C-alpha positions as semicolon CSV with decimal commas, in nm:
position;residue;x (nm);y (nm);z (nm)
1;X;-0,913;-1,663;-1,466
2;X;-1,097;-1,369;-1,317
3;X;-0,954;-1,199;-1,010
4;X;-1,057;-0,908;-0,794
5;X;-0,835;-0,600;-0,786
6;X;-0,835;-0,348;-0,503
7;X;-0,711;0,001;-0,597
8;X;-0,634;0,217;-0,296
9;X;-0,499;0,568;-0,339
10;X;-0,352;0,742;-0,035
11;X;-0,120;1,021;0,078
12;X;0,190;0,998;0,292
13;X;0,400;1,292;0,406
14;X;0,722;1,301;0,199
15;X;0,936;1,279;0,513
16;X;0,768;0,945;0,597
17;X;0,837;0,779;0,261
18;X;1,134;0,579;0,392
19;X;0,925;0,454;0,685
20;X;0,643;0,354;0,450
21;X;0,879;0,157;0,227
22;X;1,043;-0,006;0,529
23;X;0,701;-0,111;0,664
24;X;0,586;-0,259;0,332
25;X;0,748;-0,605;0,369
26;X;0,581;-0,650;0,710
27;X;0,245;-0,556;0,565
28;X;0,285;-0,801;0,278
29;X;0,393;-1,077;0,518
30;X;0,083;-1,008;0,728
31;X;-0,139;-1,028;0,422
32;X;0,024;-1,354;0,310
33;X;-0,019;-1,515;0,652
34;X;-0,352;-1,371;0,762
35;X;-0,558;-1,298;0,451
36;X;-0,717;-1,582;0,255
37;X;-0,727;-1,510;-0,116
38;X;-0,440;-1,257;-0,119
39;X;-0,244;-1,301;-0,442
40;X;-0,004;-1,007;-0,448
41;X;0,036;-0,631;-0,440
42;X;0,221;-0,352;-0,617
43;X;0,284;-0,007;-0,479
44;X;0,302;0,287;-0,721
45;X;0,441;0,627;-0,627
46;X;0,235;0,908;-0,779
47;X;0,304;1,283;-0,791
48;X;0,220;1,505;-0,495
49;X;0,290;1,259;-0,214
50;X;0,023;1,015;-0,332
51;X;0,053;0,639;-0,368
52;X;-0,155;0,375;-0,542
53;X;-0,168;0,027;-0,392
54;X;-0,280;-0,238;-0,642
55;X;-0,379;-0,553;-0,454
56;X;-0,497;-0,872;-0,620
57;X;-0,748;-1,111;-0,461
58;X;-0,904;-1,437;-0,570
59;X;-1,258;-1,311;-0,507
60;X;-1,464;-1,011;-0,394
61;X;-1,564;-1,204;-0,080
62;X;-1,201;-1,250;0,022
63;X;-1,133;-0,880;-0,033
64;X;-1,435;-0,794;0,182
65;X;-1,315;-1,028;0,457
66;X;-0,972;-0,863;0,449
67;X;-1,122;-0,515;0,475
68;X;-1,322;-0,627;0,779
69;X;-0,998;-0,731;0,952
70;X;-0,839;-0,387;0,905
71;X;-0,499;-0,354;1,071
72;X;-0,535;-0,664;1,287
73;X;-0,171;-0,775;1,258
74;X;0,128;-0,565;1,370
75;X;0,295;-0,553;1,026
76;X;-0,027;-0,446;0,858
77;X;-0,105;-0,191;1,127
78;X;0,246;-0,040;1,106
79;X;0,198;0,026;0,734
80;X;-0,158;0,157;0,770
81;X;-0,051;0,392;1,053
82;X;0,183;0,575;0,816
83;X;-0,101;0,672;0,583
84;X;-0,199;1,035;0,635
85;X;-0,505;1,040;0,410
86;X;-0,711;0,787;0,220
87;X;-0,789;0,943;-0,119
88;X;-0,996;0,663;-0,274
89;X;-1,057;0,292;-0,263
90;X;-1,211;0,098;-0,550
91;X;-1,266;-0,261;-0,645
92;X;-1,256;-0,403;-0,994
93;X;-1,224;-0,725;-1,187
94;X;-0,923;-0,830;-1,388
95;X;-1,022;-1,063;-1,670
């Protein structure tokens, strides 16, 4: 089975790490309820206050539809609002 993987690298101020982690379950709940094709996500803490969010989707079209929605639900918005800087965002295929 082929799936689409979204790799988003971002920065969060170290003093906001606890808030970010507390907001994560609400973001995931929002994705599960409001994003067709969402399969799961893993959050990786990197050096220097950076994070890597690895999100799996059934298809590129469902990822694109999710991106178009942005922070449309409160739980998703709360997580996104804690991000200080978007470093990169890429899309790939897991085979």
